[in-house]
mmCIF file of C-alpha atoms in Angstrom:
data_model
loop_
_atom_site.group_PDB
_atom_site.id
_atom_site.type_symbol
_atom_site.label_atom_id
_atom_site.label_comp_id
_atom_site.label_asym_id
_atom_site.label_seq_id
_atom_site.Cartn_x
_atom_site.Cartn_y
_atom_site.Cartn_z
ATOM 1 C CA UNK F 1 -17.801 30.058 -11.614
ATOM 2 C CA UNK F 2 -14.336 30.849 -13.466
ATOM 3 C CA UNK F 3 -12.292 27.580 -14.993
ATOM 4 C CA UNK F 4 -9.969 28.093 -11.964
ATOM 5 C CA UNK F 5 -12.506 27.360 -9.785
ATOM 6 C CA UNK F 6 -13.823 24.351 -12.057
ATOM 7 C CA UNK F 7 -9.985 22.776 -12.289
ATOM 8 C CA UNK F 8 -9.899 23.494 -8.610
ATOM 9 C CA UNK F 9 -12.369 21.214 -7.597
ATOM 10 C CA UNK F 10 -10.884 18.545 -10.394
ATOM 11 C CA UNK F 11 -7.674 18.516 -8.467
ATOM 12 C CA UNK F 12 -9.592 18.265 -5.303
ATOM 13 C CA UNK F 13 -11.398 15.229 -7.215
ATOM 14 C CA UNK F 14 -8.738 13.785 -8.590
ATOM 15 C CA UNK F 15 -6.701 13.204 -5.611
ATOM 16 C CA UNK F 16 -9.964 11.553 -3.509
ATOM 17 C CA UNK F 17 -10.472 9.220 -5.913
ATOM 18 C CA UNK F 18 -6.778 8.292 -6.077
ATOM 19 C CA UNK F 19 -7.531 7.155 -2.029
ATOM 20 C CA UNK F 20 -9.652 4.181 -3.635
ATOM 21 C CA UNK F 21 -6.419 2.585 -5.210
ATOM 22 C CA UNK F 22 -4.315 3.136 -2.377
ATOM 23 C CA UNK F 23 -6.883 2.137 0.225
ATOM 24 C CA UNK F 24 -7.004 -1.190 -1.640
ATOM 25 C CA UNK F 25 -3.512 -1.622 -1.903
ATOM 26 C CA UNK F 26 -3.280 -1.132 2.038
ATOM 27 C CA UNK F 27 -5.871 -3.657 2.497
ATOM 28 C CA UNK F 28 -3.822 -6.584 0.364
ATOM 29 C CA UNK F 29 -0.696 -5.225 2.221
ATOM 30 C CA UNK F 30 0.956 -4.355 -0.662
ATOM 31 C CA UNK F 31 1.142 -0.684 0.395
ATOM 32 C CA UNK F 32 2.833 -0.273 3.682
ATOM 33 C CA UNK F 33 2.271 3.867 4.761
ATOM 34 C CA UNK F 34 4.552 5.260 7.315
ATOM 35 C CA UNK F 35 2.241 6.388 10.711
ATOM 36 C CA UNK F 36 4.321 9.319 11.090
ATOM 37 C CA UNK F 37 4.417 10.962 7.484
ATOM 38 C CA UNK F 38 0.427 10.275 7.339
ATOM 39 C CA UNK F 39 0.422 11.582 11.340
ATOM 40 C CA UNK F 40 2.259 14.681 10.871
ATOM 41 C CA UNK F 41 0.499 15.208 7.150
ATOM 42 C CA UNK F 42 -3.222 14.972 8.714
ATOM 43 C CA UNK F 43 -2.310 17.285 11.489
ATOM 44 C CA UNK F 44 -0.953 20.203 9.818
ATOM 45 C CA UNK F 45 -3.513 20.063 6.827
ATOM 46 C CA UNK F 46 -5.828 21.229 8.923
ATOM 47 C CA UNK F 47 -3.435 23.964 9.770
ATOM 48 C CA UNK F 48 -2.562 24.563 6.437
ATOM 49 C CA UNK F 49 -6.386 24.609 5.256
ATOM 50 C CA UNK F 50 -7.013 27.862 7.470
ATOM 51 C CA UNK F 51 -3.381 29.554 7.223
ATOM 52 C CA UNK F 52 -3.903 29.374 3.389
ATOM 53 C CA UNK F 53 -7.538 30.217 3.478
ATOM 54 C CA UNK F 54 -6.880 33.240 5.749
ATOM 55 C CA UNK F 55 -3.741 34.286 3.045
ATOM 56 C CA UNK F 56 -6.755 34.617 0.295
ATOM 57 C CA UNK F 57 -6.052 31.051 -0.846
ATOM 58 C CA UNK F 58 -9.296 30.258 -3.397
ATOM 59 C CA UNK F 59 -9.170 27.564 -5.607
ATOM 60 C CA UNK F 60 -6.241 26.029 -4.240
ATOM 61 C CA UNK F 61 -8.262 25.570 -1.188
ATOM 62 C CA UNK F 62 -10.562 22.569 -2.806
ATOM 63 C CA UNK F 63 -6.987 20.369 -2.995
ATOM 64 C CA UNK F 64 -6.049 20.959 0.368
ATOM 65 C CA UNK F 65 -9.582 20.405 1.580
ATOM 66 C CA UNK F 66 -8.904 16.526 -0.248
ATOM 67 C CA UNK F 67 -5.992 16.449 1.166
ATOM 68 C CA UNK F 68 -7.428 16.823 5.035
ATOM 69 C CA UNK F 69 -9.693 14.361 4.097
ATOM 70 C CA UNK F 70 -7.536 11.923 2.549
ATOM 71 C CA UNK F 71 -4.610 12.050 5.145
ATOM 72 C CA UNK F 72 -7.489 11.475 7.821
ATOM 73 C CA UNK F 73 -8.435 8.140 6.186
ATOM 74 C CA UNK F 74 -5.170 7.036 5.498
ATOM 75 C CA UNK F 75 -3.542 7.684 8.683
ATOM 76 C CA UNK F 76 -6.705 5.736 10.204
ATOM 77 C CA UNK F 77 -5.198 2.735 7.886
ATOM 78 C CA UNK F 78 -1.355 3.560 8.449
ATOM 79 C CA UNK F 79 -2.231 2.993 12.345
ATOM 80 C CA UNK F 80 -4.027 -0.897 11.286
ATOM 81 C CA UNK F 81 -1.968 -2.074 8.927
ATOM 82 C CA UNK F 82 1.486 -0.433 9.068
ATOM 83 C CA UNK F 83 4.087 -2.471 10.293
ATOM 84 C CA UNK F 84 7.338 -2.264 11.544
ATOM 85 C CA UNK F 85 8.374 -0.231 14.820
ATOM 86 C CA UNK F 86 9.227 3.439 15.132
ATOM 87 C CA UNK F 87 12.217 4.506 13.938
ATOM 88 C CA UNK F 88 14.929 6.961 15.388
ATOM 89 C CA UNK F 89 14.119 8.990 12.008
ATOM 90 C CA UNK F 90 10.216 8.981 13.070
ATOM 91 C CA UNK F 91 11.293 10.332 16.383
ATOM 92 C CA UNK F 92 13.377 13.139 14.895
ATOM 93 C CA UNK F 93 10.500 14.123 12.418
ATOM 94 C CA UNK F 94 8.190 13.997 14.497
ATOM 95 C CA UNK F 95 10.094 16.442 16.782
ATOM 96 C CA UNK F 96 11.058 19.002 14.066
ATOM 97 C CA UNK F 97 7.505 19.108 13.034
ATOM 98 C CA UNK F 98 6.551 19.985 17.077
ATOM 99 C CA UNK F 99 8.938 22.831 16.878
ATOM 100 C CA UNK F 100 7.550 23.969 13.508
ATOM 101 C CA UNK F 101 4.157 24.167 14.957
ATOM 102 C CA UNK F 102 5.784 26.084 18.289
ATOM 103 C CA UNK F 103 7.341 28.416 15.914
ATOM 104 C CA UNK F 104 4.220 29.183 13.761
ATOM 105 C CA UNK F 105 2.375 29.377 17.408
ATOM 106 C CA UNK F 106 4.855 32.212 18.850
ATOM 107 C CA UNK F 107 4.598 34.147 15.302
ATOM 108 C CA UNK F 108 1.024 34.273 15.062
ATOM 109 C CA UNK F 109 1.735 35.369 11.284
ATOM 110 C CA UNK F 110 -0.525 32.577 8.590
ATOM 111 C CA UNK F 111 2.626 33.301 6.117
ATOM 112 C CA UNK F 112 4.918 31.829 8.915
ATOM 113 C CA UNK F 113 2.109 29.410 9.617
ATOM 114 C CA UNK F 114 2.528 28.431 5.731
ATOM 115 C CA UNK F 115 6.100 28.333 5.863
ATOM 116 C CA UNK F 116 6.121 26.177 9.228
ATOM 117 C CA UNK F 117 3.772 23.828 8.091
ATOM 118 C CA UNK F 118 5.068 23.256 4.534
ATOM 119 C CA UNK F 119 8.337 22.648 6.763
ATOM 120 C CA UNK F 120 6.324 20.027 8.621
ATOM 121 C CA UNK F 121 5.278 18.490 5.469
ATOM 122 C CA UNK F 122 9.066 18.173 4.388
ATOM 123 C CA UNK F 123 9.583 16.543 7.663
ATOM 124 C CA UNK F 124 6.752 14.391 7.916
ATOM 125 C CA UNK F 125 7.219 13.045 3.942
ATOM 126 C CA UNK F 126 11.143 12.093 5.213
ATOM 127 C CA UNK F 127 10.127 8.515 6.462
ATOM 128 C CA UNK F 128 8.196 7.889 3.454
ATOM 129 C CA UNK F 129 10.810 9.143 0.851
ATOM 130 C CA UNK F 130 12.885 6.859 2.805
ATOM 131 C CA UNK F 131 10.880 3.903 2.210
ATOM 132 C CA UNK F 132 10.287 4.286 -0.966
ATOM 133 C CA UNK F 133 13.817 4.875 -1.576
ATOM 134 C CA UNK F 134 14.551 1.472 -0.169
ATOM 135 C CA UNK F 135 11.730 -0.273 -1.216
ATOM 136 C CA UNK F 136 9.646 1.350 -4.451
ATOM 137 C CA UNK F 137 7.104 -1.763 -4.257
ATOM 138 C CA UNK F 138 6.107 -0.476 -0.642
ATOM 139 C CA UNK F 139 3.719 2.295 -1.884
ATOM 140 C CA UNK F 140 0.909 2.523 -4.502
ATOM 141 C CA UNK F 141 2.216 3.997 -8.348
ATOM 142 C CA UNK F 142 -1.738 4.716 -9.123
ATOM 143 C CA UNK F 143 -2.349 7.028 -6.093
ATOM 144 C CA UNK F 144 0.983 9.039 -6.801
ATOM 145 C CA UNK F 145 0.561 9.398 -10.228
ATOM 146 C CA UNK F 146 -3.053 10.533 -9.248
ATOM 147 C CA UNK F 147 -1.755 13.070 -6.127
ATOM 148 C CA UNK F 148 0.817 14.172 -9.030
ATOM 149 C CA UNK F 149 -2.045 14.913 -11.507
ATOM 150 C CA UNK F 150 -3.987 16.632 -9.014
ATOM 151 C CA UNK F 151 -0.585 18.609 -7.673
ATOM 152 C CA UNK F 152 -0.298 19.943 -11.401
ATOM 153 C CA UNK F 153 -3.775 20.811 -11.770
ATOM 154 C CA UNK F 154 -3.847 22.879 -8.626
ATOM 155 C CA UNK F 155 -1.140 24.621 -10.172
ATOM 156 C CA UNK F 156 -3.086 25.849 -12.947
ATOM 157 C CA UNK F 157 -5.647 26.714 -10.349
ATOM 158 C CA UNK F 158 -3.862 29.851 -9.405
ATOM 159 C CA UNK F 159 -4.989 33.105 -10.720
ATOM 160 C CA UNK F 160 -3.362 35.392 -8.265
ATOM 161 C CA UNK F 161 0.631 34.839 -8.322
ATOM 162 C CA UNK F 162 1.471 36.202 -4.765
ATOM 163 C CA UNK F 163 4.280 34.508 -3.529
ATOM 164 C CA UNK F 164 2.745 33.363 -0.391
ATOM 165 C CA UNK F 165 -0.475 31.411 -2.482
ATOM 166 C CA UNK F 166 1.950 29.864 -4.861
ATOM 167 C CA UNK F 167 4.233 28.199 -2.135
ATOM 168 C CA UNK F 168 2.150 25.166 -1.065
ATOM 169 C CA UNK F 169 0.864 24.202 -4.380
ATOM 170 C CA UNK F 170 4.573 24.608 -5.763
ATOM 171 C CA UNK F 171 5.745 22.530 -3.108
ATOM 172 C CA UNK F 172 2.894 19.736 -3.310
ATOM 173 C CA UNK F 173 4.376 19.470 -7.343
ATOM 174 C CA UNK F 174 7.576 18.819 -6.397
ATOM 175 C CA UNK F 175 6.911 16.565 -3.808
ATOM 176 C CA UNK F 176 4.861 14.183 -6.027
ATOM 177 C CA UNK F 177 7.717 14.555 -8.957
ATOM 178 C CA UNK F 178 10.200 13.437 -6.288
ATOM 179 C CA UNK F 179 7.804 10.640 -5.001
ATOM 180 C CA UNK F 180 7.098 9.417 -8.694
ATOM 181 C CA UNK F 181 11.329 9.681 -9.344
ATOM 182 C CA UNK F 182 11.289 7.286 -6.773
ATOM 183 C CA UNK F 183 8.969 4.746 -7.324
ATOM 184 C CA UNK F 184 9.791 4.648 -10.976
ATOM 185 C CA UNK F 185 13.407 4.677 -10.934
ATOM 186 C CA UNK F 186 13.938 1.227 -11.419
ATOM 187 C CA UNK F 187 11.726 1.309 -14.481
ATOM 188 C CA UNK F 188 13.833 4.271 -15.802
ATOM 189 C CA UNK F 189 17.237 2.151 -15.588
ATOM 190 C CA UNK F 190 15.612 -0.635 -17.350
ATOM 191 C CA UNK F 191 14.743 1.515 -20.558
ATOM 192 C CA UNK F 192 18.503 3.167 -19.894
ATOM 193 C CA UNK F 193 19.899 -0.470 -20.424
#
């Protein structure tokens, strides 16, 4: 086993046991996660598990194989103890991300199944970008400093730099950066002052 595999499987680790904090947090209702992002994430990881294993995807593969497992769990939670009612913006996401899935379906291609899905993703993390722009306090710092760490370990997973295996983990980076911009902004314009 080569240290890509080995920091593989740490990013894989790292992000399950960044659930524990989170799962806590939604239990004393200080985390509130959007059904749809955690809806729409659960359902393409699987889709992006075997459209990046069937691309050659290695080591990247133990982080997205956390990530299946994680969204599962959480979306189990964001269904119990999410409140609020759906949103016109849930409706529209939700909707993109059904004609992402149609599109990958009609190409039969895994890269466009890649693309598609990391489209998805984009569209599914909307409503939670959202809230978190609105309200920071209304998701868990620990568990996205944790999905961060694991996001830039997977990135050192990579040994083979075709375009098409660097996309996801590229995109899960900059998702967590913008996530942590977000829920650490106000901190940021307090050291500013």
């Amino acid at each position: 086993m080569n240290w890509h595999a080995i920091l593989g499987m740490v990013a894989g680790s790292v992000l399950l046991l960044g659930n524990i904090p989170y799962i806590r947090s939604i239990r004393r209702g200080d985390t509130r996660p959007n059904r749809v992002t955690w809806g729409i994430w659960t359902t393409i990881g699987f889709i992006l598990l075997g459209s990046s294993y069937s691309l050659g995807a290695t080591n990247t593969l133990w982080l997205i194989m956390a990530q299946v497992v994680s969204q599962l769990v959480i979306t189990c939670y964001a269904f119990k103890y999410s409140r609020g009612k759906w949103q016109r913006l849930d409706r529209i996401c939700i909707a993109g991300a059904g004609l992402s899935l149609f599109l990958w379906w009609r190409s039969g291609s895994p890269l466009v199944a890649l693309v598609m899905n990391i489209a998805m993703d984009m569209l599914g993390a909307v409503p939670t970008i959202t809230k978190i722009y609105d309200d920071p306090n209304s998701e868990d710092l620990t568990f996205w400093v944790m999905s961060f760490t694991s996001a830039v370990v997977n990135l050192l997973t990579i040994e083979n730099f075709d375009r098409a295996l660097i996309i996801f983990p590229l995109y899960l980076f900059l998702l967590n950066t913008l996530v942590l911009m977000l829920l650490t902004r106000s901190k940021w314009s307090r050291i500013k002052k």
